Coordinates of N, CA and C and ligand atoms in Angstrom, one line a residue:
M1260 N 10.9 -9.4 -1.9 CA 10.1 -9.2 -2.9 C 10.4 -8.2 -3.9
N1261 N 10.2 -8.3 -5.2 CA 10.4 -7.3 -6.2 C 9.1 -6.3 -6.2
I1262 N 9.5 -4.9 -6.0 CA 8.5 -4.0 -6.1 C 8.2 -3.7 -7.5
V1263 N 9.2 -3.7 -8.4 CA 9.1 -3.4 -9.8 C 9.6 -4.6 -10.6
E1264 N 8.7 -5.0 -11.4 CA 9.2 -6.1 -12.4 C 8.7 -5.7 -13.9
L1265 N 9.8 -5.5 -14.8 CA 9.4 -5.2 -16.3 C 9.9 -6.6 -17.0
D1266 N 8.9 -6.8 -18.0 CA 9.0 -8.1 -18.6 C 8.8 -7.6 -20.1
Q1267 N 9.8 -7.7 -21.0 CA 9.6 -7.3 -22.4 C 8.9 -6.1 -22.8
L1268 N 9.0 -5.1 -21.8 CA 8.3 -3.8 -21.9 C 8.6 -3.2 -23.3
R1269 N 7.7 -2.8 -23.8 CA 8.0 -1.9 -25.0 C 7.0 -0.7 -25.0
Y1270 N 7.5 0.4 -25.5 CA 6.7 1.6 -25.8 C 6.9 2.3 -27.0
R1271 N 5.9 2.6 -27.7 CA 6.1 3.3 -28.9 C 5.1 4.4 -28.8
W1272 N 5.4 5.6 -29.3 CA 4.6 6.8 -29.4 C 3.7 6.7 -30.6
Q1273 N 2.4 7.0 -30.5 CA 1.5 7.0 -31.4 C 2.0 7.6 -32.8
G1274 N 1.8 7.1 -33.8 CA 2.1 7.7 -35.2 C 3.8 7.4 -35.4
Q1275 N 4.5 6.8 -34.5 CA 6.0 6.6 -34.7 C 6.0 5.2 -35.4
S1276 N 7.2 5.0 -36.1 CA 7.6 3.7 -36.6 C 8.4 2.8 -35.9
K1277 N 8.9 3.3 -34.8 CA 9.8 2.5 -33.9 C 9.5 2.7 -32.5
D1278 N 9.9 1.6 -31.7 CA 9.8 1.9 -30.2 C 10.8 2.8 -29.7
I1279 N 10.4 3.6 -28.8 CA 11.3 4.5 -28.0 C 11.9 3.6 -26.8
L1280 N 11.3 2.6 -26.2 CA 11.7 1.8 -25.2 C 11.5 0.3 -25.5
H1281 N 12.5 -0.5 -25.2 CA 12.3 -2.0 -25.1 C 13.2 -2.4 -24.2
I1282 N 12.5 -2.8 -23.1 CA 13.4 -3.1 -21.9 C 13.0 -4.6 -21.5
P1283 N 14.0 -5.6 -22.0 CA 13.5 -7.0 -21.9 C 13.3 -7.4 -20.2
E1284 N 14.1 -7.0 -19.4 CA 13.8 -7.1 -18.0 C 14.6 -6.3 -17.0
L1285 N 13.8 -5.9 -16.1 CA 14.2 -5.1 -15.0 C 13.5 -5.4 -13.7
N1286 N 14.3 -5.8 -12.6 CA 13.6 -5.8 -11.3 C 14.4 -5.1 -10.4
I1287 N 13.4 -4.5 -9.5 CA 13.9 -3.7 -8.5 C 13.3 -4.1 -7.1
A1288 N 14.1 -4.5 -6.2 CA 13.6 -5.1 -5.0 C 13.0 -3.9 -4.0
Q1289 N 12.1 -4.4 -3.1 CA 11.7 -3.4 -2.0 C 12.7 -2.8 -1.2
G1290 N 12.6 -1.5 -1.1 CA 13.6 -0.8 -0.3 C 14.9 -0.3 -1.1
E1291 N 15.0 -0.9 -2.3 CA 15.9 -0.3 -3.1 C 16.0 1.0 -3.6
H1292 N 17.2 1.9 -3.6 CA 17.2 3.1 -4.0 C 17.9 3.2 -5.2
V1293 N 17.2 3.5 -6.4 CA 17.8 3.3 -7.8 C 17.9 4.7 -8.4
F1294 N 19.0 5.0 -9.0 CA 19.2 6.2 -9.8 C 19.2 6.0 -11.1
L1295 N 18.4 6.5 -12.1 CA 18.3 6.2 -13.4 C 18.9 7.4 -14.2
R1296 N 19.9 7.1 -15.1 CA 20.6 8.1 -15.8 C 20.4 7.9 -17.2
G1297 N 20.4 8.9 -18.0 CA 20.2 8.8 -19.5 C 20.3 10.1 -20.2
E1298 N 20.6 10.1 -21.3 CA 20.8 11.4 -22.1 C 19.5 12.0 -22.3
S1299 N 19.4 13.3 -22.6 CA 18.1 13.9 -22.6 C 17.5 13.5 -23.9
G1300 N 16.2 13.0 -23.8 CA 15.4 12.6 -24.9 C 15.6 11.0 -25.0
S1301 N 16.3 10.5 -24.1 CA 16.4 8.9 -24.1 C 15.4 8.0 -23.6
G1302 N 14.3 8.8 -22.9 CA 13.2 8.0 -22.6 C 12.8 8.0 -21.1
K1303 N 13.6 8.6 -20.3 CA 13.6 8.5 -18.7 C 12.2 8.8 -18.2
T1304 N 11.7 10.1 -18.8 CA 10.3 10.5 -18.3 C 9.3 9.5 -18.8
T1305 N 9.4 9.0 -20.1 CA 8.4 8.0 -20.6 C 8.5 6.8 -19.6
L1306 N 9.6 6.4 -19.2 CA 9.7 5.2 -18.5 C 9.1 5.5 -17.0
L1307 N 9.3 6.5 -16.4 CA 8.6 6.8 -15.2 C 7.2 7.0 -15.3
N1308 N 6.7 7.5 -16.6 CA 5.2 7.6 -16.7 C 4.6 6.2 -16.8
L1309 N 5.2 5.3 -17.4 CA 4.8 3.9 -17.6 C 4.8 3.4 -16.1
L1310 N 5.8 3.6 -15.4 CA 5.7 2.9 -14.0 C 4.7 3.6 -13.2
A1311 N 4.3 4.9 -13.3 CA 3.2 5.4 -12.5 C 1.8 5.2 -13.1
G1312 N 1.8 4.4 -14.3 CA 0.5 4.1 -14.8 C -0.2 5.3 -15.5
I1313 N 0.7 6.3 -15.9 CA 0.1 7.4 -16.7 C 0.0 7.1 -18.2
L1314 N 1.1 6.3 -18.6 CA 1.2 5.8 -20.0 C 1.0 4.2 -19.7
T1315 N 0.3 3.5 -20.9 CA 0.3 2.0 -20.6 C 1.3 1.3 -21.8
P1316 N 1.9 0.4 -21.4 CA 2.8 -0.2 -22.5 C 2.3 -0.6 -23.8
S1317 N 3.0 -0.5 -24.9 CA 2.5 -1.0 -26.2 C 2.6 -2.4 -26.2
D1318 N 3.5 -3.0 -25.4 CA 3.7 -4.5 -25.2 C 4.4 -4.8 -24.0
G1319 N 4.2 -6.0 -23.6 CA 5.0 -6.6 -22.4 C 4.3 -6.2 -21.1
H1320 N 4.9 -6.4 -20.0 CA 4.2 -6.4 -18.7 C 5.1 -5.5 -17.6
I1321 N 4.2 -4.9 -16.9 CA 4.9 -4.0 -15.7 C 4.2 -4.6 -14.5
R1322 N 4.9 -5.1 -13.5 CA 4.2 -5.7 -12.3 C 4.8 -4.6 -11.1
L1323 N 4.0 -4.1 -10.5 CA 4.3 -3.4 -9.4 C 3.7 -4.0 -8.1
L1324 N 4.4 -4.1 -7.0 CA 3.9 -4.9 -5.8 C 3.1 -6.0 -6.1
E1325 N 3.7 -6.7 -7.2 CA 3.1 -7.9 -7.7 C 1.7 -8.0 -8.3
H1326 N 1.4 -6.6 -8.7 CA 0.0 -6.6 -9.4 C 0.5 -6.2 -11.0
D1327 N -0.2 -6.8 -11.9 CA 0.1 -6.6 -13.3 C -0.6 -5.3 -13.8
F1328 N 0.3 -4.4 -14.0 CA -0.3 -3.2 -14.5 C -0.9 -3.2 -15.8
H1329 N -0.4 -3.9 -16.7 CA -0.6 -3.9 -18.1 C -2.2 -4.1 -18.3
H1330 N -2.7 -5.0 -17.5 CA -4.1 -5.3 -17.5 C -5.1 -4.3 -16.8
A1331 N -4.6 -3.4 -16.0 CA -5.6 -2.6 -15.1 C -6.2 -1.6 -15.9
S1332 N -7.4 -1.2 -15.5 CA -8.1 -0.1 -16.1 C -7.4 1.2 -15.5
S1333 N -7.7 2.2 -16.4 CA -7.3 3.5 -16.0 C -7.6 4.0 -14.6
M1334 N -8.8 3.6 -14.1 CA -9.3 3.9 -12.8 C -8.6 3.2 -11.7
K1335 N -8.3 1.9 -12.2 CA -7.4 1.1 -11.1 C -5.9 1.5 -11.0
R1336 N -5.5 2.0 -12.2 CA -4.1 2.6 -12.1 C -4.2 3.8 -11.2
D1337 N -5.2 4.7 -11.4 CA -5.2 6.0 -10.5 C -5.1 5.7 -9.3
R1338 N -6.1 4.6 -8.8 CA -6.3 4.2 -7.4 C -5.0 3.7 -6.9
F1339 N -4.3 2.7 -7.6 CA -3.1 2.2 -7.1 C -2.1 3.3 -6.9
R1340 N -1.9 4.3 -7.9 CA -1.0 5.4 -7.7 C -1.2 6.1 -6.6
A1341 N -2.5 6.5 -6.2 CA -2.8 7.3 -5.0 C -2.5 6.6 -3.9
D1342 N -2.7 5.3 -3.8 CA -2.5 4.4 -2.6 C -0.9 4.1 -2.2
H1343 N -0.2 4.0 -3.3 CA 1.2 3.3 -3.2 C 2.3 4.1 -3.6
M1344 N 2.0 5.2 -4.4 CA 3.1 5.9 -5.0 C 3.1 7.2 -4.8
G1345 N 4.4 7.8 -4.4 CA 4.6 9.4 -4.4 C 5.4 9.8 -5.7
V1346 N 4.8 10.6 -6.5 CA 5.5 11.0 -7.7 C 5.7 12.4 -7.7
I1347 N 7.0 12.7 -8.2 CA 7.5 14.0 -8.3 C 7.6 14.2 -9.6
F1348 N 6.7 15.0 -10.3 CA 6.8 15.2 -11.9 C 7.8 16.3 -12.1
Q1349 N 8.3 16.2 -13.3 CA 9.3 17.3 -13.8 C 8.6 18.7 -13.7
Q1350 N 7.5 18.9 -14.0 CA 6.6 20.1 -13.9 C 5.6 20.2 -12.6
F1351 N 6.1 19.5 -11.6 CA 5.5 19.6 -10.2 C 4.0 19.2 -10.1
N1352 N 3.3 19.7 -11.0 CA 1.8 19.4 -11.1 C 1.1 19.8 -9.8
L1353 N 1.5 20.8 -9.2 CA 0.8 21.6 -8.0 C -0.5 22.2 -8.3
L1354 N -1.5 22.1 -7.4 CA -2.7 22.8 -7.8 C -2.6 24.3 -7.5
P1355 N -2.9 25.1 -8.2 CA -2.5 26.6 -8.2 C -3.4 27.3 -7.2
Y1356 N -4.6 26.8 -6.9 CA -5.5 27.5 -6.1 C -5.5 27.0 -4.8
L1357 N -4.5 26.4 -4.3 CA -4.3 25.7 -3.0 C -3.0 26.2 -2.3
S1358 N -3.0 26.5 -1.0 CA -1.7 26.5 -0.4 C -0.7 25.5 -0.4
A1359 N 0.6 25.9 0.1 CA 1.5 24.8 0.0 C 1.2 23.6 0.9
T1360 N 0.6 23.8 2.1 CA 0.2 22.8 3.0 C -0.9 21.9 2.3
E1361 N -1.8 22.7 1.8 CA -3.0 21.9 1.1 C -2.6 21.1 -0.1
N1362 N -1.6 21.5 -0.7 CA -1.0 20.7 -1.9 C -0.5 19.5 -1.3
V1363 N 0.3 19.7 0.0 CA 1.1 18.4 0.4 C 0.0 17.4 0.8
T1364 N -1.1 17.8 1.7 CA -2.1 16.9 2.2 C -2.9 16.3 1.1
L1365 N -2.9 16.8 0.0 CA -3.7 16.3 -1.3 C -3.8 14.6 -1.4
P1366 N -2.7 14.0 -1.4 CA -2.8 12.6 -1.6 C -3.6 11.9 -0.6
C1367 N -3.8 12.6 0.6 CA -4.5 11.9 1.9 C -6.0 12.0 1.6
H1368 N -6.4 13.0 0.8 CA -7.7 13.1 0.3 C -8.2 12.0 -0.6
F1369 N -7.2 11.7 -1.5 CA -7.5 10.6 -2.4 C -7.3 9.3 -2.1
S1370 N -6.7 9.1 -0.9 CA -6.3 7.6 -0.5 C -6.5 7.7 1.0
A1371 N -7.4 6.7 1.4 CA -7.6 6.5 2.9 C -6.4 5.8 3.4
R1372 N -5.7 5.1 2.7 CA -4.5 4.3 3.0 C -3.4 5.3 3.4
R1373 N -3.2 6.4 2.7 CA -2.2 7.3 2.8 C -2.7 8.4 4.0
R1374 N -3.9 8.5 4.1 CA -4.5 9.3 5.2 C -4.2 8.7 6.6
D1375 N -4.5 7.3 6.6 CA -4.3 6.6 7.8 C -2.9 6.5 8.3
K1376 N -1.9 6.3 7.3 CA -0.5 6.2 7.5 C 0.0 7.5 8.1
S1377 N -0.5 8.8 7.5 CA 0.0 9.9 8.0 C -0.6 10.4 9.2
G1378 N -1.6 9.9 9.8 CA -2.0 10.2 11.2 C -2.7 11.6 11.0
D1379 N -2.3 12.6 11.8 CA -2.8 14.0 11.5 C -2.1 14.6 10.3
T1380 N -2.9 14.7 9.2 CA -2.4 14.9 7.9 C -1.8 16.3 7.8
E1381 N -2.5 17.2 8.5 CA -1.9 18.7 8.4 C -0.6 18.8 9.1
Q1382 N -0.6 18.1 10.3 CA 0.7 18.1 11.2 C 1.8 17.5 10.4
S1383 N 1.5 16.5 9.7 CA 2.5 15.5 9.0 C 3.0 16.4 7.8
A1384 N 2.1 17.2 7.2 CA 2.5 18.0 6.0 C 3.3 19.2 6.5
I1385 N 3.2 19.7 7.7 CA 3.7 20.8 8.3 C 5.2 20.3 8.6
Q1386 N 5.3 19.2 9.3 CA 6.6 18.6 9.6 C 7.6 18.4 8.4
L1387 N 6.8 17.8 7.3 CA 7.7 17.6 6.1 C 8.2 19.0 5.6
L1388 N 7.3 20.0 5.6 CA 7.6 21.3 5.0 C 8.7 22.0 5.9
D1389 N 8.5 21.8 7.1 CA 9.4 22.3 7.9 C 11.0 21.8 7.8
H1390 N 10.9 20.6 7.8 CA 12.2 19.9 7.4 C 12.8 20.4 6.2
L1391 N 12.0 20.8 5.1 CA 12.5 21.3 3.7 C 12.7 22.9 4.1
Q1392 N 12.7 23.4 5.3 CA 12.7 24.7 5.5 C 11.7 25.7 4.8
L1393 N 10.6 25.3 4.6 CA 9.6 26.2 4.2 C 8.8 26.7 5.4
D1394 N 9.1 27.9 5.8 CA 8.5 28.4 7.1 C 7.0 28.7 6.9
E1395 N 6.3 29.1 8.2 CA 4.9 29.1 8.2 C 4.4 30.1 7.2
S1396 N 4.8 31.2 6.9 CA 4.3 32.2 6.0 C 4.1 31.5 4.7
L1397 N 5.2 30.9 4.2 CA 5.3 30.2 3.0 C 4.3 29.0 2.8
R1398 N 4.2 28.2 3.9 CA 3.3 27.2 4.0 C 1.8 27.4 3.7
N1399 N 1.6 28.7 4.2 CA 0.2 29.1 4.0 C 0.0 30.0 2.8
S1400 N 1.1 30.1 2.1 CA 0.8 30.9 0.8 C 0.3 30.1 -0.3
M1401 N -0.3 30.6 -1.4 CA -0.8 30.0 -2.5 C 0.4 29.4 -3.3
V1402 N 0.5 28.3 -3.9 CA 1.7 27.8 -4.3 C 2.2 28.7 -5.6
T1403 N 1.2 29.5 -6.3 CA 1.8 30.3 -7.4 C 2.6 31.4 -6.9
S1404 N 2.6 31.9 -5.6 CA 3.3 32.9 -5.2 C 4.8 32.5 -4.6
L1405 N 5.0 31.1 -4.7 CA 6.4 30.6 -4.3 C 7.3 30.5 -5.4
S1406 N 8.5 30.7 -5.2 CA 9.6 30.4 -6.2 C 9.7 29.1 -6.6
V1407 N 10.2 28.7 -7.8 CA 10.4 27.4 -8.3 C 10.9 26.5 -7.3
G1408 N 12.2 26.9 -6.8 CA 12.7 26.0 -5.8 C 11.8 25.5 -4.7
Q1409 N 11.1 26.6 -4.2 CA 10.2 26.5 -3.1 C 8.8 25.5 -3.5
Q1410 N 8.5 25.7 -4.7 CA 7.4 24.7 -5.3 C 7.9 23.4 -5.4
Q1411 N 9.2 23.1 -5.8 CA 9.8 21.8 -5.9 C 9.7 21.2 -4.5
R1412 N 10.0 21.9 -3.4 CA 10.0 21.4 -1.9 C 8.7 21.0 -1.7
V1413 N 7.7 21.6 -2.1 CA 6.3 21.2 -1.8 C 5.8 19.9 -2.6
A1414 N 6.4 19.8 -4.0 CA 6.1 18.6 -4.6 C 6.7 17.3 -3.8
V1415 N 8.1 17.7 -3.3 CA 8.6 16.6 -2.6 C 8.0 16.1 -1.3
A1416 N 7.5 17.1 -0.6 CA 6.7 16.8 0.6 C 5.4 16.0 0.3
R1417 N 4.8 16.4 -0.7 CA 3.4 15.7 -1.2 C 3.7 14.4 -1.6
A1418 N 4.9 14.1 -2.2 CA 5.3 12.8 -2.5 C 5.5 11.8 -1.4
L1419 N 6.1 12.5 -0.2 CA 6.4 11.7 0.9 C 5.4 11.3 1.9
I1420 N 4.4 12.2 1.8 CA 3.3 12.1 2.9 C 2.5 10.8 2.8
G1421 N 2.2 10.2 3.9 CA 1.5 8.9 3.9 C 2.2 7.7 3.5
Q1422 N 3.7 8.0 3.6 CA 4.5 6.7 3.4 C 4.0 5.8 2.3
P1423 N 4.2 6.3 1.1 CA 4.0 5.4 -0.2 C 5.2 4.3 -0.3
E1424 N 4.8 3.1 -0.9 CA 5.9 2.2 -1.0 C 6.8 2.4 -2.0
I1425 N 6.4 3.3 -3.1 CA 7.2 3.6 -4.2 C 7.4 5.1 -4.2
I1426 N 8.5 5.6 -4.4 CA 8.7 7.0 -4.7 C 9.3 7.2 -5.9
I1427 N 8.7 7.8 -6.9 CA 9.2 8.1 -8.2 C 9.5 9.6 -8.4
A1428 N 10.7 9.9 -8.9 CA 11.1 11.4 -8.8 C 12.0 11.5 -10.2
D1429 N 11.3 12.7 -10.9 CA 11.8 13.0 -12.3 C 12.5 14.3 -12.2
E1430 N 13.9 14.3 -12.1 CA 14.8 15.6 -11.9 C 14.2 16.4 -10.8
P1431 N 13.9 15.9 -9.5 CA 13.2 16.8 -8.6 C 14.1 17.9 -7.9
T1432 N 15.4 17.9 -8.4 CA 16.3 18.8 -7.5 C 16.9 20.0 -8.4
S1433 N 16.3 19.9 -9.7 CA 16.9 20.8 -10.7 C 16.9 22.3 -10.5
A1434 N 15.9 22.6 -9.6 CA 15.7 24.0 -9.4 C 16.2 24.4 -7.9
L1435 N 16.8 23.5 -7.2 CA 17.4 23.6 -5.8 C 18.8 24.0 -5.8
D1436 N 19.1 25.0 -4.8 CA 20.5 25.4 -4.6 C 21.0 24.1 -3.9
T1437 N 22.4 24.1 -3.7 CA 23.0 22.8 -3.2 C 22.7 22.6 -1.7
G1438 N 22.4 23.5 -0.8 CA 22.2 23.3 0.4 C 20.6 22.6 0.6
T1439 N 19.9 23.2 -0.3 CA 18.4 22.7 -0.2 C 18.4 21.2 -0.8
R1440 N 19.1 21.2 -1.9 CA 19.3 19.8 -2.5 C 19.8 18.8 -1.6
D1441 N 20.8 19.1 -0.8 CA 21.4 18.1 0.3 C 20.3 17.7 1.3
R1442 N 19.5 18.9 1.7 CA 18.5 18.4 2.8 C 17.5 17.7 2.3
F1443 N 17.0 17.9 0.9 CA 16.0 17.3 0.2 C 16.5 15.7 0.2
I1444 N 17.8 15.4 -0.2 CA 18.1 14.1 -0.3 C 18.2 13.3 1.0
E1445 N 18.6 14.2 2.0 CA 18.7 13.6 3.4 C 17.3 13.3 4.0
L1446 N 16.4 14.1 3.6 CA 14.9 13.9 3.9 C 14.4 12.7 3.3
L1447 N 14.7 12.5 1.9 CA 14.0 11.6 1.1 C 14.6 10.3 1.6
F1448 N 16.1 10.2 1.9 CA 16.6 8.8 2.2 C 16.1 8.5 3.7
S1449 N 16.0 9.5 4.7 CA 15.7 9.1 5.9 C 14.1 8.7 6.0
K1450 N 13.3 9.3 5.2 CA 11.8 8.8 5.2 C 11.8 7.6 4.6
A1451 N 12.5 7.4 3.4 CA 12.3 6.1 2.8 C 12.9 5.1 3.5
E1452 N 13.9 5.1 4.3 CA 14.6 4.2 5.2 C 13.6 3.7 6.2
A1453 N 12.9 4.8 6.8 CA 12.0 4.5 8.0 C 10.9 3.7 7.5
Q1454 N 10.5 4.0 6.2 CA 9.1 3.4 5.7 C 9.4 2.3 4.8
K1455 N 10.7 2.0 4.6 CA 11.3 0.9 3.5 C 10.7 1.2 2.2
S1456 N 10.6 2.5 1.8 CA 10.1 2.8 0.4 C 11.1 2.5 -0.6
T1457 N 10.8 2.2 -1.8 CA 11.6 2.0 -2.8 C 11.7 3.4 -3.5
I1458 N 12.9 3.9 -4.0 CA 13.1 5.3 -4.7 C 13.5 4.9 -6.1
I1459 N 12.8 5.6 -7.0 CA 13.5 5.5 -8.4 C 13.6 6.9 -8.8
F1460 N 14.9 7.3 -9.0 CA 15.2 8.8 -9.1 C 15.9 9.1 -10.5
V1461 N 15.4 10.0 -11.2 CA 16.1 10.4 -12.3 C 16.6 11.9 -12.2
S1462 N 17.8 11.9 -12.5 CA 18.6 13.3 -12.5 C 19.8 13.4 -13.4
H1463 N 20.1 14.6 -13.7 CA 21.3 14.7 -14.4 C 22.5 15.1 -13.2
D1464 N 22.3 15.2 -12.0 CA 23.2 15.6 -10.9 C 24.2 14.5 -10.7
P1465 N 25.4 14.5 -11.1 CA 26.3 13.4 -10.7 C 26.6 13.4 -9.2
H1466 N 26.4 14.5 -8.5 CA 26.6 14.4 -7.0 C 25.5 13.6 -6.2
I1467 N 24.3 13.6 -6.9 CA 23.3 12.9 -6.4 C 23.4 11.3 -6.6
A1468 N 23.9 11.0 -7.8 CA 24.3 9.6 -8.0 C 25.1 8.8 -7.1
E1469 N 26.0 9.6 -6.5 CA 26.9 9.1 -5.5 C 26.1 8.7 -4.3
H1470 N 25.1 9.0 -3.9 CA 24.3 8.7 -2.8 C 23.5 7.3 -3.1
F1471 N 23.4 7.0 -4.3 CA 22.6 5.8 -4.7 C 23.4 4.4 -4.8
P1472 N 23.1 3.5 -4.0 CA 23.8 2.1 -4.2 C 23.5 1.6 -5.5
R1473 N 22.5 1.9 -6.3 CA 22.3 1.3 -7.6 C 22.1 2.4 -8.8
V1474 N 23.1 2.4 -9.6 CA 22.8 3.3 -10.7 C 22.5 2.5 -12.1
I1475 N 21.3 2.8 -12.7 CA 21.0 2.1 -13.9 C 21.2 3.2 -15.1
E1476 N 21.9 2.7 -16.1 CA 22.2 3.5 -17.3 C 21.0 3.1 -18.2
L1477 N 20.1 4.0 -18.7 CA 19.0 3.5 -19.4 C 19.5 3.0 -20.6
S1478 N 20.5 3.5 -21.3 CA 21.0 2.9 -22.7 C 21.5 1.5 -22.5
E1479 N 21.8 0.9 -21.3 CA 22.2 -0.3 -21.1 C 21.1 -1.4 -21.0
I1480 N 20.0 -1.0 -20.5 CA 19.0 -1.9 -20.5 C 17.8 -1.5 -21.5
N1481 N 17.8 -0.4 -22.4 CA 16.9 -0.2 -23.4 C 17.5 -0.8 -24.7
K1482 N 16.9 -1.7 -25.1 CA 17.3 -2.5 -26.4 C 16.6 -1.9 -27.8
A1483 N 15.8 -0.9 -27.5 CA 15.1 -0.3 -28.6 C 16.1 0.3 -29.5
L1484 N 16.0 0.3 -31.0 CA 17.1 0.8 -31.8 C 16.5 1.8 -32.5
Ligands
ADP1202 N1 3.7 13.2 -25.9 C1 4.7 12.8 -26.8 N2 4.4 12.4 -28.1 C2 5.4 12.0 -28.9 N3 6.6 11.7 -28.5 C3 7.0 12.0 -27.3 C4 6.1 12.6 -26.3 N4 6.7 12.9 -25.2 C5 7.9 12.5 -25.4 N5 8.3 12.1 -26.7 C6 9.4 11.7 -27.3 O1 10.0 10.5 -26.5 C7 11.3 10.6 -26.4 C8 11.8 10.4 -25.0 O2 11.3 11.6 -24.2 P1 11.5 11.7 -22.8 O3 11.0 10.4 -22.0 O4 10.8 13.0 -22.2 O5 13.0 11.8 -22.6 P2 13.9 12.1 -21.3 O6 13.0 12.3 -20.1 O7 15.0 11.2 -21.3 O8 14.6 13.3 -21.7 C9 11.7 11.9 -26.9 O9 12.4 11.5 -28.4 C10 10.6 12.7 -27.2 O10 10.6 13.6 -28.3
MG1203 MG1 12.6 14.0 -18.9

């Protein structure tokens, strides 16, 4: 089964005279681990936001888990994202007034599906943070008191909780040292393998690309001029 299907997808920012993206076709199968590469400003974040349902296509179709995204309301897109997607944004989007652990359990408050799959949500959050070497005192701290690299680990754990089918990551390792980066990749792959999640991963780091069986060059699939 294809988890992601793009068909003549076009995106144009409002007020612009030309498309930033025109992807005639792209299929990603369930369980695939895909690395998306492209120059800065080439539209990687825009594409991930389209996949996550934060932006809607100017034309064409996005099907995720065989649902047609183009025709869904914004409420339905939010519901779908909460139930089926773990998203690691470039700016993390953590909630400042919550602790690290509370940030990680957040998706389980919005999605009964993610809550059921995670079992004991707090225990599940602690396990993920523990694996990313965020110890107890940091787990209970407000996220604003954490370093950028520690916040990135919280964002990663939040994306993994409750076994979402699709994990989307936008340069999630940019603030990590190489040891933490490697543990992160190991955790991501072992979790994704266990729950058969599909990973779509954007990064500039060529060391990470080596771990991915499929590397997509955005300039090769994007026909926008
Ligand atoms: N909110 C916005 N409004 C208008 N143009 C934008 C907006 N966000 C990004 N862009 C433009 O879209 C292009 C692609 O940006 P982006 O997807 O962030 O690239 P990348 O993630 O590959 O660095 C850039 O030219 C950028 O200036
Ligand atoms: Mg970007």
